[in-house]
C-alpha positions as a printed NumPy array, in Angstrom:
array([[ -0.157,   0.302,   0.174],
       [  1.218,   3.535,  -0.884],
       [  2.003,   5.985,   2.269],
       [ -0.393,   8.366,   2.571],
       [  1.461,  11.705,   1.149],
       [  1.679,  15.041,   3.403],
       [  0.085,  17.934,   1.658],
       [  2.69 ,  20.371,   2.785],
       [  6.384,  20.385,   2.651],
       [  9.206,  21.231,   5.28 ],
       [ 12.534,  22.309,   3.666],
       [ 15.36 ,  21.124,   5.274],
       [ 18.061,  23.561,   6.373],
       [ 20.32 ,  23.577,   3.251],
       [ 17.183,  23.716,   0.794],
       [ 15.745,  26.885,   2.486],
       [ 19.432,  28.168,   1.944],
       [ 18.926,  27.102,  -1.61 ],
       [ 15.244,  28.563,  -1.795],
       [ 16.872,  32.085,  -0.421],
       [ 19.676,  32.009,  -2.92 ],
       [ 17.625,  31.061,  -6.145],
       [ 14.915,  33.816,  -4.825],
       [ 17.956,  36.494,  -4.332],
       [ 19.036,  35.83 ,  -7.966],
       [ 16.125,  36.284,  -9.221],
       [ 15.197,  39.843,  -7.525],
       [ 18.606,  40.741,  -8.773],
       [ 17.23 ,  39.772, -11.804],
       [ 13.881,  41.476, -12.046],
       [ 16.063,  44.771, -10.556],
       [ 18.776,  44.898, -12.786],
       [ 16.513,  44.124, -15.945],
       [ 13.456,  47.129, -15.146],
       [ 11.14 ,  44.391, -16.289],
       [  8.565,  44.515, -13.8  ],
       [  7.287,  40.793, -15.53 ],
       [  7.006,  38.049, -12.946],
       [ 10.262,  35.406, -13.031],
       [  8.315,  32.81 , -10.979],
       [ 10.499,  29.778, -10.115],
       [  9.228,  26.244,  -8.371],
       [ 10.836,  23.122,  -6.969],
       [  9.024,  20.588,  -9.389],
       [  9.081,  16.529, -10.257],
       [ 10.579,  14.07 ,  -8.411],
       [ 11.409,  16.046,  -5.639],
       [  8.45 ,  17.488,  -4.577],
       [  6.559,  13.567,  -4.882],
       [  9.554,  12.217,  -2.823],
       [  9.017,  15.218,  -0.069],
       [  5.316,  14.249,  -0.014],
       [  6.103,  10.901,   0.455],
       [  8.342,  11.778,   3.476],
       [ 11.231,  11.077,   1.92 ],
       [ 15.063,  13.079,   0.723],
       [ 15.68 ,  13.932,  -2.761],
       [ 19.198,  15.183,  -3.345],
       [ 17.967,  16.272,  -7.052],
       [ 16.159,  18.909,  -7.618],
       [ 14.   ,  20.235, -10.818],
       [ 13.538,  24.233, -10.442],
       [ 10.956,  25.468, -13.222],
       [ 11.094,  28.741, -14.368],
       [  8.452,  31.032, -15.533],
       [ 10.001,  33.418, -18.424],
       [ 13.714,  32.356, -18.495],
       [ 15.563,  29.072, -19.655],
       [ 17.206,  26.815, -17.635],
       [ 20.476,  27.809, -19.245],
       [ 20.398,  31.865, -18.759],
       [ 19.204,  31.434, -15.372],
       [ 22.082,  29.322, -14.459],
       [ 25.04 ,  31.918, -15.8  ],
       [ 23.054,  34.147, -13.711],
       [ 23.397,  32.123, -10.853],
       [ 26.828,  32.166, -11.466],
       [ 27.528,  35.578, -11.492],
       [ 25.035,  36.215,  -8.665],
       [ 27.166,  33.784,  -5.978],
       [ 30.286,  35.656,  -7.646],
       [ 29.196,  38.774,  -6.459],
       [ 27.385,  37.708,  -2.996],
       [ 29.349,  34.783,  -2.393],
       [ 30.46 ,  35.605,   1.489],
       [ 26.997,  35.232,   3.026],
       [ 26.214,  31.991,   1.618],
       [ 29.164,  30.806,   2.338],
       [ 29.166,  31.691,   5.459],
       [ 25.611,  29.91 ,   5.748],
       [ 26.61 ,  26.744,   4.07 ],
       [ 29.6  ,  26.118,   6.42 ],
       [ 26.759,  26.732,   9.144],
       [ 25.153,  23.977,   7.747],
       [ 28.307,  21.678,   7.005],
       [ 27.649,  21.343,   3.229],
       [ 29.853,  22.653,   0.403],
       [ 29.849,  26.121,   0.376],
       [ 30.008,  26.323,  -3.59 ],
       [ 28.129,  26.475,  -6.827],
       [ 30.166,  24.696,  -9.415],
       [ 30.112,  22.647, -13.128],
       [ 26.938,  24.702, -14.787],
       [ 26.104,  22.284, -18.079],
       [ 24.016,  23.444, -20.55 ],
       [ 22.091,  20.756, -22.68 ],
       [ 20.812,  22.169, -25.676],
       [ 17.69 ,  21.209, -27.37 ],
       [ 17.185,  18.292, -29.38 ],
       [ 13.317,  17.563, -30.592],
       [ 14.349,  14.588, -32.857],
       [ 15.348,  13.059, -29.973],
       [ 12.8  ,  13.961, -28.173],
       [ 15.156,  16.721, -25.761],
       [ 12.487,  19.699, -26.446],
       [ 14.35 ,  22.2  , -23.895],
       [ 17.301,  23.959, -23.145],
       [ 18.389,  23.478, -20.059],
       [ 21.237,  24.177, -17.173],
       [ 22.512,  21.417, -14.476],
       [ 24.422,  22.845, -11.753],
       [ 25.566,  21.566,  -8.103],
       [ 24.702,  23.947,  -5.444],
       [ 25.503,  23.37 ,  -1.978],
       [ 26.154,  19.889,  -2.39 ],
       [ 22.797,  19.19 ,  -4.551],
       [ 22.312,  18.958,  -7.914],
       [ 19.916,  21.187,  -9.396],
       [ 18.188,  21.312, -13.109],
       [ 16.755,  24.482, -14.762],
       [ 13.924,  24.684, -16.757],
       [ 11.64 ,  26.827, -18.611],
       [  7.729,  26.285, -18.501],
       [  6.917,  25.222, -21.733],
       [  3.966,  24.011, -23.961],
       [  3.831,  22.821, -27.212],
       [  2.274,  23.194, -30.73 ],
       [  1.931,  20.87 , -33.206],
       [  1.753,  21.554, -36.898],
       [  0.515,  19.685, -39.573],
       [  4.465,  20.459, -41.446],
       [  6.34 ,  18.473, -38.436],
       [  5.918,  15.259, -36.218],
       [  7.952,  17.119, -33.697],
       [  6.336,  20.31 , -31.732],
       [  7.42 ,  23.816, -31.594],
       [  8.525,  24.382, -27.853],
       [  7.384,  27.716, -26.099],
       [  7.045,  29.036, -22.562],
       [  4.324,  28.105, -21.278],
       [  1.787,  27.922, -17.503],
       [  2.517,  26.12 , -14.52 ],
       [ -0.656,  24.288, -15.997],
       [  0.406,  23.696, -19.439],
       [  3.636,  22.2  , -18.182],
       [  2.401,  20.447, -15.531],
       [  0.365,  18.753, -18.142],
       [  3.415,  18.067, -20.536],
       [  5.313,  15.667, -18.066],
       [  5.457,  12.079, -17.577],
       [  3.099,  10.746, -14.145],
       [  0.904,  13.167, -12.437],
       [  2.63 ,  12.929,  -9.474],
       [  5.763,  13.989, -11.287],
       [  3.112,  16.821, -12.369],
       [  3.205,  18.346,  -8.407],
       [  4.665,  21.989,  -8.159],
       [  6.146,  23.388,  -5.046],
       [  5.748,  27.473,  -5.317],
       [  8.781,  29.04 ,  -3.957],
       [  7.558,  32.467,  -3.315],
       [  4.63 ,  31.086,  -1.461],
       [  5.823,  28.267,   0.405],
       [  2.977,  25.91 ,  -0.99 ],
       [  2.197,  22.865,  -3.359],
       [  0.592,  23.296,  -6.293],
       [ -1.553,  20.274,  -7.804],
       [ -2.604,  21.612, -11.809],
       [ -3.53 ,  18.835, -12.917],
       [ -5.869,  18.002,  -9.825],
       [ -4.797,  14.316,  -9.881],
       [ -0.957,  14.048,  -8.46 ],
       [ -1.894,  14.564,  -4.657],
       [ -4.913,  11.682,  -5.307],
       [ -3.098,   9.532,  -7.438],
       [ -0.036,  10.015,  -4.572],
       [ -2.282,   8.815,  -2.043],
       [ -3.415,   5.469,  -3.748],
       [ -0.16 ,   4.581,  -5.65 ],
       [ -1.361,   5.287,  -9.124],
       [  1.031,   5.932, -11.923],
       [ -0.907,   7.56 , -14.524],
       [  0.197,  10.347, -17.244],
       [ -1.506,  13.608, -17.221],
       [ -2.656,  13.739, -21.147],
       [ -3.67 ,  10.841, -23.118],
       [ -0.727,   8.187, -22.885],
       [  0.16 ,   6.949, -26.344],
       [  0.392,  11.145, -27.005],
       [  2.436,  11.619, -23.978],
       [  4.648,   8.39 , -25.024],
       [  5.177,   9.52 , -28.763],
       [  6.122,  12.788, -27.309],
       [  9.141,  11.449, -25.387],
       [  9.016,   7.45 , -25.68 ],
       [ 11.774,   7.139, -22.65 ],
       [  8.762,   7.938, -20.357],
       [  7.977,   4.692, -20.301],
       [ 11.079,   2.996, -18.566],
       [ 11.173,   6.322, -16.579],
       [  7.231,   4.939, -15.246],
       [  8.798,   1.719, -15.167],
       [ 11.666,   2.992, -12.627],
       [  9.283,   4.962, -10.538],
       [  6.685,   2.18 , -10.718],
       [  9.441,  -0.577,  -9.056],
       [ 11.254,   1.971,  -7.298],
       [  7.642,   3.474,  -5.332],
       [  5.554,   0.161,  -5.255],
       [  2.933,   1.783,  -7.109],
       [  1.022,   0.278,  -9.983],
       [  0.704,   1.783, -13.401],
       [ -3.041,   2.03 , -14.622],
       [ -4.877,   0.373, -16.843],
       [ -4.746,   2.927, -20.131],
       [ -1.284,   4.122, -19.759],
       [  0.292,   0.486, -19.39 ],
       [ -1.776,  -0.562, -22.887],
       [ -0.506,   2.226, -24.461],
       [  3.196,   0.89 , -23.331],
       [  2.557,  -1.96 , -25.022],
       [  1.805,   0.095, -28.194],
       [  3.901,  -1.182, -31.235],
       [  3.836,   2.49 , -32.767],
       [  5.495,   3.596, -29.4  ],
       [  8.046,   1.448, -29.494],
       [  8.817,   2.137, -32.933],
       [  9.194,   5.749, -32.155],
       [ 11.599,   4.664, -28.658],
       [ 14.12 ,   2.937, -30.993],
       [ 14.119,   6.197, -33.65 ],
       [ 14.291,   8.937, -31.124],
       [ 15.806,   7.494, -27.903],
       [ 19.428,   7.166, -27.856],
       [ 20.951,   4.101, -26.333],
       [ 23.081,   5.413, -23.494],
       [ 19.603,   6.91 , -22.099],
       [ 18.222,   3.625, -22.199],
       [ 21.237,   2.292, -20.393],
       [ 21.367,   4.984, -17.651],
       [ 17.502,   3.931, -17.238],
       [ 17.981,   0.388, -16.868],
       [ 20.696,   0.723, -15.093],
       [ 18.36 ,   2.842, -12.327],
       [ 16.092,  -0.31 , -12.49 ],
       [ 18.793,  -2.58 , -11.653],
       [ 19.987,  -0.513,  -8.671],
       [ 16.892,   0.414,  -7.411],
       [ 14.6  ,  -1.297,  -4.354],
       [ 12.847,  -3.948,  -6.419],
       [ 14.505,  -5.225,  -9.721],
       [ 11.731,  -7.777, -10.241],
       [  9.202,  -5.363, -10.397],
       [ 11.018,  -3.28 , -13.269],
       [ 11.245,  -6.659, -15.066],
       [  7.829,  -7.552, -14.667],
       [  6.838,  -4.547, -16.251],
       [  9.516,  -4.879, -18.921],
       [  7.551,  -8.291, -20.013],
       [  4.103,  -7.236, -19.622],
       [  5.086,  -4.055, -21.984],
       [  6.507,  -6.586, -24.382],
       [  9.885,  -4.105, -24.563],
       [ 12.366,  -7.021, -23.777],
       [ 13.444,  -6.405, -27.316],
       [ 13.067,  -2.767, -27.457],
       [ 15.074,  -2.289, -24.272],
       [ 17.649,  -5.099, -24.497],
       [ 18.302,  -6.399, -28.342],
       [ 19.933,  -4.264, -30.881],
       [ 17.946,  -1.904, -32.89 ],
       [ 18.914,  -3.386, -36.29 ],
       [ 16.613,  -6.799, -34.985],
       [ 20.285,  -8.774, -35.631],
       [ 18.914, -10.646, -32.14 ],
       [ 15.397, -10.8  , -32.476],
       [ 15.25 , -12.258, -35.942],
       [ 17.992, -15.063, -34.764],
       [ 15.831, -15.803, -31.579],
       [ 13.028, -16.02 , -33.175],
       [ 14.264, -19.527, -34.395],
       [ 14.334, -20.764, -30.753],
       [ 11.366, -18.557, -29.601],
       [  8.397, -18.661, -32.106],
       [  6.012, -15.785, -31.083],
       [  2.888, -17.408, -28.769],
       [  0.475, -15.348, -30.367],
       [ -0.626, -11.635, -30.471],
       [ -1.013,  -9.933, -27.38 ],
       [  1.493, -12.121, -25.535],
       [  4.88 , -10.459, -24.645],
       [  8.01 , -11.771, -26.175],
       [ 10.046, -14.083, -25.502],
       [  7.148, -16.002, -23.353],
       [  9.909, -17.933, -21.452],
       [ 11.644, -14.985, -20.652],
       [ 10.109, -14.366, -16.832],
       [ 11.785, -17.655, -15.94 ],
       [ 15.006, -16.108, -15.535],
       [ 13.926, -13.358, -13.842],
       [ 11.499, -14.361, -11.595],
       [ 13.744, -17.198, -10.481],
       [ 16.628, -15.262, -10.331],
       [ 14.317, -13.313,  -7.327],
       [ 13.392, -16.243,  -5.713],
       [ 16.971, -17.435,  -6.048],
       [ 18.277, -14.12 ,  -4.189],
       [ 15.499, -14.259,  -1.689],
       [ 15.68 , -17.834,  -0.177],
       [ 19.721, -18.978,  -1.53 ],
       [ 21.706, -16.196,  -2.4  ],
       [ 24.765, -18.226,  -1.116],
       [ 27.957, -17.855,  -3.262],
       [ 26.399, -15.086,  -5.327],
       [ 25.506, -12.355,  -2.818],
       [ 28.569, -10.393,  -2.666],
       [ 28.463, -10.128,  -6.757],
       [ 27.742,  -6.441,  -8.036],
       [ 23.918,  -6.251,  -8.514],
       [ 23.473,  -5.111, -11.707],
       [ 26.285,  -7.703, -12.948],
       [ 23.596, -10.472, -11.352],
       [ 20.434,  -8.86 , -12.813],
       [ 22.026,  -8.646, -16.398],
       [ 22.59 , -12.226, -16.49 ],
       [ 18.785, -12.603, -16.337],
       [ 18.372,  -9.538, -18.721],
       [ 20.609, -11.78 , -21.451],
       [ 19.741, -15.355, -20.529],
       [ 17.381, -15.903, -23.572],
       [ 20.718, -15.392, -25.629],
       [ 22.142, -18.438, -24.757],
       [ 20.512, -20.338, -27.639],
       [ 23.384, -17.883, -29.673],
       [ 26.184, -19.243, -28.13 ],
       [ 27.084, -21.45 , -31.327],
       [ 26.607, -18.864, -33.912],
       [ 28.395, -15.274, -33.984],
       [ 29.303, -14.592, -30.199],
       [ 31.25 , -11.246, -31.541],
       [ 28.416,  -9.973, -33.171],
       [ 25.686, -11.107, -30.433],
       [ 27.753,  -9.425, -27.788],
       [ 28.237,  -6.417, -29.954],
       [ 24.215,  -6.248, -30.203],
       [ 23.314,  -6.821, -27.06 ],
       [ 25.53 ,  -4.555, -25.224],
       [ 24.924,  -1.811, -27.589],
       [ 21.641,  -2.115, -27.05 ],
       [ 21.895,  -0.678, -23.55 ],
       [ 25.705,   0.617, -23.682],
       [ 27.499,  -1.178, -21.48 ],
       [ 30.899,  -0.876, -20.274],
       [ 33.65 ,  -3.037, -22.16 ],
       [ 33.745,  -5.258, -18.45 ],
       [ 29.949,  -5.354, -18.852],
       [ 30.816,  -6.916, -22.664],
       [ 33.618,  -9.173, -21.679],
       [ 31.206, -10.437, -19.232],
       [ 28.528, -11.858, -21.602],
       [ 31.248, -12.875, -24.078],
       [ 32.702, -14.975, -21.314],
       [ 29.413, -16.246, -20.554],
       [ 28.554, -17.636, -23.744],
       [ 31.902, -18.973, -24.683],
       [ 32.379, -21.295, -21.206],
       [ 28.677, -22.192, -21.294],
       [ 29.466, -25.325, -22.428],
       [ 32.068, -26.246, -20.136],
       [ 30.257, -25.318, -17.154],
       [ 27.271, -27.46 , -17.967],
       [ 30.091, -30.709, -18.582],
       [ 31.648, -29.326, -15.102],
       [ 28.171, -28.997, -13.209],
       [ 27.638, -32.508, -14.753],
       [ 30.348, -34.033, -13.831],
       [ 29.791, -32.843,  -9.816],
       [ 26.72 , -33.648,  -9.38 ],
       [ 26.35 , -37.034, -10.978],
       [ 26.982, -39.601,  -8.719],
       [ 28.232, -41.697, -10.849],
       [ 31.027, -39.581, -12.571],
       [ 32.837, -36.915, -10.505],
       [ 35.988, -34.667, -11.319],
       [ 39.522, -34.306,  -9.824],
       [ 40.347, -31.558,  -7.682],
       [ 42.8  , -30.923, -10.98 ],
       [ 40.503, -30.772, -13.807],
       [ 37.93 , -28.986, -11.281],
       [ 40.707, -26.08 , -11.031],
       [ 41.938, -25.952, -14.662],
       [ 37.723, -25.778, -15.262],
       [ 37.289, -23.258, -13.334],
       [ 40.824, -21.31 , -14.073],
       [ 39.749, -21.139, -17.405],
       [ 36.354, -19.221, -16.661],
       [ 37.975, -16.691, -15.524],
       [ 37.532, -13.847, -12.443],
       [ 33.632, -13.748, -13.199],
       [ 33.024, -17.618, -12.96 ],
       [ 30.561, -17.428, -10.317],
       [ 28.559, -14.697, -12.516],
       [ 28.573, -17.146, -15.308],
       [ 27.926, -19.73 , -13.67 ],
       [ 24.612, -18.105, -12.597],
       [ 24.073, -17.288, -16.181],
       [ 24.279, -20.923, -17.134],
       [ 21.503, -21.563, -14.425],
       [ 19.024, -19.054, -15.2  ],
       [ 19.525, -19.96 , -19.502],
       [ 18.562, -23.699, -17.821],
       [ 15.436, -21.687, -16.14 ],
       [ 13.942, -20.732, -19.738],
       [ 15.074, -23.6  , -21.967],
       [ 13.555, -26.682, -19.222],
       [ 10.831, -24.167, -18.394],
       [ 10.362, -24.393, -14.304],
       [  7.252, -23.345, -14.152],
       [  7.262, -22.865, -10.594],
       [  9.824, -22.506,  -7.548],
       [  9.615, -26.002,  -6.418],
       [ 11.036, -27.05 , -10.329],
       [ 13.187, -24.552, -10.506],
       [ 14.911, -25.918,  -7.407],
       [ 14.463, -29.503,  -7.841],
       [ 15.688, -29.422, -11.455],
       [ 18.323, -26.875, -11.397],
       [ 18.889, -25.005,  -8.037],
       [ 20.018, -27.986,  -5.975],
       [ 22.589, -29.066,  -8.711],
       [ 24.141, -25.865,  -9.508],
       [ 24.349, -25.226,  -5.497],
       [ 25.702, -28.507,  -4.945],
       [ 28.233, -27.686,  -7.753],
       [ 28.912, -24.151,  -6.292],
       [ 29.592, -25.753,  -2.817],
       [ 31.703, -27.952,  -4.204],
       [ 34.059, -25.521,  -5.549],
       [ 34.028, -23.93 ,  -1.938],
       [ 34.967, -26.923,  -0.365],
       [ 37.792, -27.821,  -2.665],
       [ 39.297, -24.442,  -2.091],
       [ 39.046, -23.539,  -5.806],
       [ 37.042, -20.161,  -5.506],
       [ 40.09 , -18.049,  -6.169],
       [ 41.303, -20.585,  -9.091],
       [ 42.032, -18.026, -11.833],
       [ 44.122, -16.077,  -9.612],
       [ 46.509, -19.178,  -7.971],
       [ 50.   , -18.329,  -9.007],
       [ 52.529, -20.969,  -8.715],
       [ 54.551, -22.02 ,  -6.085],
       [ 57.386, -21.16 ,  -7.634],
       [ 58.315, -18.531,  -9.874],
       [ 60.271, -17.98 , -13.006],
       [ 63.435, -16.727, -11.609],
       [ 63.415, -19.88 ,  -9.01 ],
       [ 62.781, -22.289, -12.412],
       [ 65.553, -20.71 , -14.525],
       [ 68.087, -21.266, -11.534],
       [ 66.775, -24.995, -10.553],
       [ 67.2  , -25.52 , -14.55 ],
       [ 70.365, -23.218, -14.869],
       [ 68.817, -20.567, -17.591],
       [ 70.383, -17.806, -18.586],
       [ 66.977, -16.414, -20.815],
       [ 63.672, -16.696, -20.532],
       [ 61.365, -18.675, -23.263],
       [ 58.013, -19.116, -24.197],
       [ 58.823, -22.74 , -22.095],
       [ 58.808, -20.867, -19.162],
       [ 54.968, -19.79 , -19.327],
       [ 54.157, -23.688, -20.015],
       [ 56.284, -24.588, -17.148],
       [ 54.454, -21.691, -14.864],
       [ 50.781, -22.93 , -15.727],
       [ 51.707, -26.64 , -15.67 ],
       [ 52.954, -25.574, -12.447],
       [ 49.769, -23.791, -10.936],
       [ 48.038, -27.302, -12.303],
       [ 49.867, -29.606, -11.101],
       [ 49.337, -27.38 ,  -7.527],
       [ 45.557, -28.274,  -7.748],
       [ 46.31 , -31.74 ,  -6.636],
       [ 48.964, -30.784,  -4.61 ],
       [ 47.858, -28.235,  -2.74 ],
       [ 50.131, -28.994,   0.869],
       [ 52.887, -29.398,  -1.797],
       [ 56.114, -27.789,  -0.474],
       [ 58.87 , -25.915,  -2.642],
       [ 60.819, -29.047,  -2.305],
       [ 58.196, -31.326,  -3.76 ],
       [ 57.826, -28.423,  -6.784],
       [ 61.174, -28.762,  -7.692],
       [ 61.258, -32.369,  -7.564],
       [ 58.36 , -32.711,  -9.92 ],
       [ 59.79 , -29.512, -12.366],
       [ 62.899, -31.353, -12.833],
       [ 61.072, -34.699, -14.03 ],
       [ 58.755, -32.374, -16.841],
       [ 62.248, -30.973, -18.347],
       [ 61.529, -32.945, -21.301],
       [ 57.981, -31.868, -21.66 ],
       [ 58.338, -28.458, -20.798],
       [ 61.035, -27.921, -23.985],
       [ 63.045, -26.409, -21.961],
       [ 66.275, -26.332, -23.571]])
């Protein structure tokens, strides 16, 4: 149930200082311009929402009635330079950074759904975005609107959600709900768009991901009309056309790092957004995956087996986190996001990895993780089978060599294979998932740790290169030393308590095998 919101907002001391600073700057601008036109300011968006719910927010959007965000940001820098002493003293008294810095202008780009020139700046440790109130005028000659200065009411209706359309008037110190829906939706925990949702999403399709992220963060429900519009193929086409993959990646990262990634993934699935978000815009991956996951029918999200991965991951993290709880959260959930790609490991892995990671603009480290998952999946399968099959078994050295070959991300790779298996086996409930898969993979992980092989990728030989040169009376190194050192590591897996003397005796018998001159 949504927390009942307040109808008033109490500013913290640093927010009070920010309010004073902004209004002082506004008064200075109006006085020196000899312009009787009001320049009104509001805190808006997520800051107002979170404060009304009793939370705190370090990111503040400031709406301006008659000035662009970049213009006001420049005026702030000038005002601070002239009147810094009083603000610095007050900021120091509060224990916050006594500075304003880093004005960054973001130009408008209607083709990419950036309709406003904004200014972003850090003030007293708070991240503050300035943007003018807007209204949009559509013409028959262009699919992109003309953006003009608007009123607070017009601006509120153009925002992504009613609960983000509530303003806090800095002069009057009051909450203003211009859509007449924001406060009530906040009270009942509903997310809806102020205007007709398809129009809202086609204006800025990234709003779909923002609403999903907010819903998962607050535990709110998305109203039926808005949810239906989120599934619209025309909206998805606009998404692919207008939204940069960098912006997609940022939203996905925020979802994964939020309090409930499961809700976010459920909403992505219900909105049939898997392909739009996680696959390449060109359609290479989608075309390849349709061979393995055919469309089930109209209105059914695709791929319909993807939930087996993320729902079972949530179950695992809640009940049996075990050896995975120390892994980075974003990597854990990306394993579920990419689990449907597993059948493509026998195709062009380089192209698969490039297409998938470009879709959300991951780091090179994360790209390498997906590459390792796909390349090592069959080897991991084989090792898990050997450990979990009673009639088989695997030696410590063979297991150590396998884990070492997978690299330092081996635990995440095992998790990836587990989730891919959850999709292929279609474990329809958590009991089936546990019995068919989780128990076996947990047994494998336990065995690796019981054998002390969890750090096999970082294992070092008991003898170093200099010692080997001395043993073999060598003056120069050569490729044979690399062979000898790696062989020593593998020998050590089956002789974990051996001494250097034992190692020296063994390597002397291996001279010919190492091709040492």
